[in-house]
CSV table of C-alpha atoms in Angstrom, one decimal:
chain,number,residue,atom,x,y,z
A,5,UNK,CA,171.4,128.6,86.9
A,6,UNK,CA,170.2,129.2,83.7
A,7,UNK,CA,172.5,127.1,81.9
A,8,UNK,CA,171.8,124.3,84.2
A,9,UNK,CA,168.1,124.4,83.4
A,10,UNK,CA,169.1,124.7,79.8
A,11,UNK,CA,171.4,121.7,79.8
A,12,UNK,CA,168.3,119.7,81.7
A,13,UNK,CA,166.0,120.6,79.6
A,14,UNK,CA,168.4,119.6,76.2
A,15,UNK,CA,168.6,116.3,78.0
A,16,UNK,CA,165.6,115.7,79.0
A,17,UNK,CA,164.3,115.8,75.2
A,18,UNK,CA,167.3,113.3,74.3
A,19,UNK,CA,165.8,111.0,77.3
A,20,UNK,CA,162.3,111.1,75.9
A,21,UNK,CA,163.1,110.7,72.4
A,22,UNK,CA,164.6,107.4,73.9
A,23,UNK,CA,161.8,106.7,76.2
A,24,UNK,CA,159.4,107.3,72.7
A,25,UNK,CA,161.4,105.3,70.4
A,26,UNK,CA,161.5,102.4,72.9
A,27,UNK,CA,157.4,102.6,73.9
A,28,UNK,CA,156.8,102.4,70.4
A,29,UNK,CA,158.6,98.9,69.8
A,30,UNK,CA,157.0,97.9,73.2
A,31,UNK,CA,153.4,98.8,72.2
A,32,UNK,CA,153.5,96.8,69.3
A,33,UNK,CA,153.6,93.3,71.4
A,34,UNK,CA,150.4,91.8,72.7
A,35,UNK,CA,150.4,90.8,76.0
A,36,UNK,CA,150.7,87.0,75.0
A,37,UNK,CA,153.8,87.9,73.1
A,38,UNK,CA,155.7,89.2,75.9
A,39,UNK,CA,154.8,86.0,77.8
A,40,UNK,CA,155.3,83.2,75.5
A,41,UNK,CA,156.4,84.5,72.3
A,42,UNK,CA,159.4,82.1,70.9
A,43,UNK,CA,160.9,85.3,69.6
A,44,UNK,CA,163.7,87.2,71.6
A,45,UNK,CA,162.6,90.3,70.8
A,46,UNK,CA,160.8,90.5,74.1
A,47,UNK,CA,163.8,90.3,76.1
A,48,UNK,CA,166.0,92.7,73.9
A,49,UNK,CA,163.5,95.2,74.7
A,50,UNK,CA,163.0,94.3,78.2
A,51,UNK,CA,167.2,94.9,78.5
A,52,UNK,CA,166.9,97.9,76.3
A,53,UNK,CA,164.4,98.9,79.2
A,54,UNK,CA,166.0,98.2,82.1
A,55,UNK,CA,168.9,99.7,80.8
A,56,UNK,CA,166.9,103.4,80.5
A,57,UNK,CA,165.8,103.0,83.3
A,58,UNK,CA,168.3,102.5,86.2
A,59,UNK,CA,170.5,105.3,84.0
A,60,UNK,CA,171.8,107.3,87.2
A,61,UNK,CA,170.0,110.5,86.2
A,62,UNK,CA,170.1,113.8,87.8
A,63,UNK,CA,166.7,114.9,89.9
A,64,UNK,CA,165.7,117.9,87.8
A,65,UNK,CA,165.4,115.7,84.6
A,66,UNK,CA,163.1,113.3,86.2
A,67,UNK,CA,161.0,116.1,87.6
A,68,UNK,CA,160.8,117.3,84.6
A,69,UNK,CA,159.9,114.2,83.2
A,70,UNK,CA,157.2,113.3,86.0
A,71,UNK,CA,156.0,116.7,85.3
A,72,UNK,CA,154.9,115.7,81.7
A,73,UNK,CA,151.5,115.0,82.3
A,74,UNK,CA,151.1,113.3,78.6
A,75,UNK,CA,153.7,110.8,79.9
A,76,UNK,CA,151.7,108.8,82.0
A,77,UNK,CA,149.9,106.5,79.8
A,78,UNK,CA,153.4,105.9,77.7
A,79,UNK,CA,155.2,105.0,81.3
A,80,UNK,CA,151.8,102.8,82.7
A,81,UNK,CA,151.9,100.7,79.6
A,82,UNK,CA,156.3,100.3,80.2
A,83,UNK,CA,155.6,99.7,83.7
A,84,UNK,CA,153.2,96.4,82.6
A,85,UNK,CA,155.4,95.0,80.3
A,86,UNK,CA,158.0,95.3,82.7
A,87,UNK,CA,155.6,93.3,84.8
A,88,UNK,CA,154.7,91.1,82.0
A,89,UNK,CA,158.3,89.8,81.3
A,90,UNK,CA,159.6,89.1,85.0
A,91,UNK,CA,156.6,86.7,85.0
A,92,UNK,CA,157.8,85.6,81.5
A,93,UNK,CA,161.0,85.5,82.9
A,94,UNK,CA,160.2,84.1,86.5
A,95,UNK,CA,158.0,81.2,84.6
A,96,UNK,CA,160.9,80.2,82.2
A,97,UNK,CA,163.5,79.6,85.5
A,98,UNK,CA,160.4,78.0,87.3
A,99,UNK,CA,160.5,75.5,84.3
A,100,UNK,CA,164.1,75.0,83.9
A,101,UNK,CA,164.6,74.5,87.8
A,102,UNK,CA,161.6,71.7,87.7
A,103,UNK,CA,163.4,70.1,84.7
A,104,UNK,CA,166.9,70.1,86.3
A,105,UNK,CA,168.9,67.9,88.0
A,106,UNK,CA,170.6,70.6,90.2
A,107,UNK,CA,167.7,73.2,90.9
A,108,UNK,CA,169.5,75.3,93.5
A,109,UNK,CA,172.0,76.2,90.3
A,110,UNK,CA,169.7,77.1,88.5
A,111,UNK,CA,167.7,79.2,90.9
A,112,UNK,CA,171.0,81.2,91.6
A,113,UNK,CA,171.9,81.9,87.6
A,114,UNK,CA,168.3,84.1,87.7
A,115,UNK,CA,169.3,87.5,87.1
A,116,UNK,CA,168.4,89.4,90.1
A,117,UNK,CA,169.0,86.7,92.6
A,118,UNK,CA,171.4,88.7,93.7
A,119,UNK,CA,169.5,92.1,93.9
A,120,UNK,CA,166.7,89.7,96.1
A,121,UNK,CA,169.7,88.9,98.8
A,122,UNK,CA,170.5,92.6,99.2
A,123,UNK,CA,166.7,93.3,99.4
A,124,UNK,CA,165.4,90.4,101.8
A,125,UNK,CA,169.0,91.4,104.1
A,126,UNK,CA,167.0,94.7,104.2
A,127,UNK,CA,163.5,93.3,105.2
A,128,UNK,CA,164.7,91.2,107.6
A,129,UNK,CA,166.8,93.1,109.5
A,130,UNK,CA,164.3,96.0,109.3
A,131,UNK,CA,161.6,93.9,110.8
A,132,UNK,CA,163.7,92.6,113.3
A,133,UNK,CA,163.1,89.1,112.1
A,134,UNK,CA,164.5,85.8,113.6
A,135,UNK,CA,164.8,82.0,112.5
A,136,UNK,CA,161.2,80.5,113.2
A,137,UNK,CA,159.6,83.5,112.3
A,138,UNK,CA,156.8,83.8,109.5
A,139,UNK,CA,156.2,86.4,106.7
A,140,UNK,CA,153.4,86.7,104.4
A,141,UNK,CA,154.3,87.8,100.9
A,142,UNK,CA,151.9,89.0,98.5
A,143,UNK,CA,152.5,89.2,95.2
A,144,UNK,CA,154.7,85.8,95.4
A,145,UNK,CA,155.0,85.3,91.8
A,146,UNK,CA,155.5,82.1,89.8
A,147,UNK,CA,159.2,82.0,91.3
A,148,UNK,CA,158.4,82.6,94.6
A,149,UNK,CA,162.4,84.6,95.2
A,150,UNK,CA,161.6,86.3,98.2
A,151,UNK,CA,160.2,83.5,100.0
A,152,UNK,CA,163.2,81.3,99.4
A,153,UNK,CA,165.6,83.5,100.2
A,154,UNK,CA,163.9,84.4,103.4
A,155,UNK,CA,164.0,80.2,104.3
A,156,UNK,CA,167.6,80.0,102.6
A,157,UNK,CA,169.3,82.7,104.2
A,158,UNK,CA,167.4,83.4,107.2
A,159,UNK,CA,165.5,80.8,108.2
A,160,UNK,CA,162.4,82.3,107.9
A,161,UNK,CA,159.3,80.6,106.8
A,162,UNK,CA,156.8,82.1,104.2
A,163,UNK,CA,153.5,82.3,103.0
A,164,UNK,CA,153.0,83.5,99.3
A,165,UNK,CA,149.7,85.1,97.8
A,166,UNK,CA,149.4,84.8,94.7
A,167,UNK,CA,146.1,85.8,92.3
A,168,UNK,CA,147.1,83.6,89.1
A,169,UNK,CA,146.1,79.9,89.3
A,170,UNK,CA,149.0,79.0,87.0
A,171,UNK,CA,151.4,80.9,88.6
A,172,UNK,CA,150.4,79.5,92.1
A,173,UNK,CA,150.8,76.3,90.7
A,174,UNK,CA,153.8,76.7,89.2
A,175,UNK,CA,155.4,78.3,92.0
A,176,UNK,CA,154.2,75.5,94.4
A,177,UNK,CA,155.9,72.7,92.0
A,178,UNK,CA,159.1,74.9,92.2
A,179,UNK,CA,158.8,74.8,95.9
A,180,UNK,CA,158.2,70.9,96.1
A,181,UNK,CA,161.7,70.4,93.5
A,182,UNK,CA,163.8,72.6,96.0
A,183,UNK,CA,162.8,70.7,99.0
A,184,UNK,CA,161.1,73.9,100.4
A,185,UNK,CA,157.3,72.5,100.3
A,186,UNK,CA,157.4,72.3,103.9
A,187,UNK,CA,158.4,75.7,105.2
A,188,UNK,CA,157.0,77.8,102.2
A,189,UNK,CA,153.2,77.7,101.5
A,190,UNK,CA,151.9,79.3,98.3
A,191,UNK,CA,148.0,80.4,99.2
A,192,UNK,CA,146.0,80.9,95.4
A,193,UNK,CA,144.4,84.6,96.2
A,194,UNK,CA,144.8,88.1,97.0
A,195,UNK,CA,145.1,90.0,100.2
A,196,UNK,CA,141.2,89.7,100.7
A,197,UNK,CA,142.4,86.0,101.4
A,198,UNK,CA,143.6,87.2,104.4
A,199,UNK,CA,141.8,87.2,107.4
A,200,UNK,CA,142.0,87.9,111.6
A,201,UNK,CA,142.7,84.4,112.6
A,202,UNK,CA,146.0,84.7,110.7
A,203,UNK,CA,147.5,87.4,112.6
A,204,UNK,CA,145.9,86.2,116.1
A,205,UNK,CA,148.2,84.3,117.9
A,206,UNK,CA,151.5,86.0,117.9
A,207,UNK,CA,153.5,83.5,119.4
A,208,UNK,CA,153.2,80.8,115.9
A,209,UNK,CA,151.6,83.3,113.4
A,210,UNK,CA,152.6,86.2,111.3
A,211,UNK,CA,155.4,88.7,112.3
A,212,UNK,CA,155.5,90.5,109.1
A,213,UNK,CA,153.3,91.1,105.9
A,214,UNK,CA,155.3,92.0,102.8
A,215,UNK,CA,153.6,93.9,99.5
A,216,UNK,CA,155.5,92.7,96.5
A,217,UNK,CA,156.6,96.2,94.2
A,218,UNK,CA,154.2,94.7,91.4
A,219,UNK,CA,151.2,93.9,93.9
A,220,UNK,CA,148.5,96.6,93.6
A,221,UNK,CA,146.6,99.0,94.1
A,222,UNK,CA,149.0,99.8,97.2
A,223,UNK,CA,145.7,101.6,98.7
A,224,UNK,CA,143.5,99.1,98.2
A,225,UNK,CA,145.6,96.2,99.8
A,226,UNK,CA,146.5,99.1,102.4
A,227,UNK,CA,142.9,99.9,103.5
A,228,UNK,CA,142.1,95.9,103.5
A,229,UNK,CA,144.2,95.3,105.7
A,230,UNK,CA,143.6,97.7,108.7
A,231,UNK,CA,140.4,95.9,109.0
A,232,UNK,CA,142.4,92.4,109.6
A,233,UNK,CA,146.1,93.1,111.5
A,234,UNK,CA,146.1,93.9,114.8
A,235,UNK,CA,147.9,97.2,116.3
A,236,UNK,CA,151.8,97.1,115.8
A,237,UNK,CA,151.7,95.0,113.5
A,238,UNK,CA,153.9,95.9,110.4
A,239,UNK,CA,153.3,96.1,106.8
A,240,UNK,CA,156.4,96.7,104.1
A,241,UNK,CA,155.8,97.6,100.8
A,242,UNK,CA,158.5,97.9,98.7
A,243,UNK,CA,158.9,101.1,95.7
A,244,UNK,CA,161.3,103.1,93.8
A,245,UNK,CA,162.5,106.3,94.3
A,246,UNK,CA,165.9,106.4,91.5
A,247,UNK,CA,165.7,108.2,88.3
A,248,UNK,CA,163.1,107.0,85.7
A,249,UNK,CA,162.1,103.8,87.9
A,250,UNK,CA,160.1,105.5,89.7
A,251,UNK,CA,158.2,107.1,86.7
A,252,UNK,CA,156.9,104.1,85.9
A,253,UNK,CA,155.6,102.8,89.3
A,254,UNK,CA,154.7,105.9,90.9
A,255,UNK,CA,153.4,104.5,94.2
A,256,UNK,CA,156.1,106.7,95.6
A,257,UNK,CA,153.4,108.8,95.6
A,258,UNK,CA,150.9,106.9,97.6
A,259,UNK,CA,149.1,109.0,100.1
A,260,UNK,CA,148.7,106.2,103.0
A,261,UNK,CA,145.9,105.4,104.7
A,262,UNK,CA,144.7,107.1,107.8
A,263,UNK,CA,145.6,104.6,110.5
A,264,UNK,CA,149.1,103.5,109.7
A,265,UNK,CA,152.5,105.8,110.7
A,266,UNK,CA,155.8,105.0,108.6
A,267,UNK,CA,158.0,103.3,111.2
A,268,UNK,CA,161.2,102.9,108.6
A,269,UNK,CA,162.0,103.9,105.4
A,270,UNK,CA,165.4,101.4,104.3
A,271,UNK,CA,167.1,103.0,100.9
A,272,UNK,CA,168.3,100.5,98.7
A,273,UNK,CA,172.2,99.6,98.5
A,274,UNK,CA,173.4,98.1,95.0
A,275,UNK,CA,172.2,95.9,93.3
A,276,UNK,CA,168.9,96.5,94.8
A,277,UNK,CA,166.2,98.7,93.5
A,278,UNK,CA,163.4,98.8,95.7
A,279,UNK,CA,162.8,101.2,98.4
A,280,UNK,CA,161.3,99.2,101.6
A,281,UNK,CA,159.1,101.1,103.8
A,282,UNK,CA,157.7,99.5,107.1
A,283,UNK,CA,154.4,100.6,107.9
A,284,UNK,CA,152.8,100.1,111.6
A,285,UNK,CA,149.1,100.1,112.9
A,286,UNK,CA,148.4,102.6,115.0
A,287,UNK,CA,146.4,101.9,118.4
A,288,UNK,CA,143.9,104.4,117.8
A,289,UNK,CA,142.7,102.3,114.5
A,290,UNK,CA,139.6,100.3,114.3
A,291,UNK,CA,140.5,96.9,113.1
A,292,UNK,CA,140.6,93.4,114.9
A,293,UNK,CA,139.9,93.0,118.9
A,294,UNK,CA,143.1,94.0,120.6
């Protein structure tokens, strides 16, 4: 036992030494370099990154890691340029798909297209979800992936939220260029947007609300809405729970809200990430009139 502690504890000083080394090539970028910077520096780092962390690493060195209270800031300030260069990234296939002559080609060459097929295959079967259905998405992005996938694959129709008016925009030019303008609506807000009416009439409206992993604070959006959803209805948010992932978004943590019970929990399968978990309103919850 003491030897296995040992050997964590030799590795996890190898891992931070990498963690350190990478954080301070990272810190040195402004935020409008990691968007728009003609350099490719952004994106070596961004692979370097992703590389670290989706390393299959034992439990005890991440818990030792989470345990480093000093850590925090360092992994807060990977975890936004993460964010940072998937909307760098998202933006630049936005462009290219707009500029193209075959836009569903180059919507399929995006990187994780095929992690968002394994993860929308998840949400949709864990909502129960038919063809004719709706979902709202928040969080949508300038490359509104989830969305699409849900129409492509499943026949589902969308609404996106999303809080930047250049990424809205963007997002709803990309939707118009893949013939999707119809089905997929792209709303410029954020979950205050939201409101009873749009959750009212079950029969046409909304059968599921989806929290992009990027779209925050969780608790926030979470205590919002229990004011506007009626009972039963069910909230996904989506989180990661694998090796240093989940260091840098550490809303696996979230304590939720009173008034909602956790009605699945869907692990990811390769290539996805993201940990779903379905969230339902209880009936004893103050909200909208039943």
């Amino acid at each position: 036992m003491v030897g296995a502690i040992d050997e964590s504890l030799e590795l996890s000083e190898a891992v931070l030494k990498e963690i350190l080394d990478l954080y301070k090539d990272i810190r040195e970028l402004s935020d409008e370099e990691i968007l728009s910077c003609s350099s490719d520096r952004p994106e070596k780092l961004f692979m370097k990154l992703d590389s670290l962390i989706t390393r299959d690493l034992e439990s005890d060195l991440v818990f030792i890691l989470l345990n480093k209270q000093e850590l925090k800031p360092i992994f807060a300030h990977l975890n936004l340029f993460r964010n940072l260069y998937t909307v760098r990234l998202e933006t630049g296939y936005a462009k290219e798909i707009l500029a193209s002559q075959s836009p569903w080609n180059v919507l399929e060459e995006f990187p994780f297209y095929k992690n968002y097929l394994r993860l929308v295959q998840a949400e949709f079967e864990g909502f129960k979800l038919k063809a004719g259905d709706r979902v709202i998405f928040l969080g949508s992005g300038p490359l509104p992936l989830t969305l699409i996938v849900f129409f492509k694959y499943h026949a589902v129709k969308g609404t996106g939220i999303e809080q930047n008016p250049e990424r809205a925009k963007i997002s709803i030019e990309t939707l118009d260029k893949l013939g999707l303008s119809k089905d997929i609506t792209i709303i410029n807000g954020s979950h205050f947007s939201m409101n009873p009416i749009d959750f009212l009439d079950l029969g046409i409206g909304v059968k599921a609300f989806i929290i992009a992993a990027q779209a925050g604070p969780k608790k926030e959006i979470l205590d919002y809405l229990l004011k506007v959803i009626p009972t039963g209805c069910k909230i996904s948010y989506r989180i990661y729970e694998k090796g240093l992932m989940k260091l840098l978004n550490r809303d696996f943590l979230l304590d939720l809200p009173d008034g909602y019970r956790e009605y699945k929990r869907i692990r990811p399968e390769p290539p996805a990430y993201n940990t779903v978990i379905i969230l339902e309103k209880k009936s004893n919850c103050s909200g909208i009139p039943e």
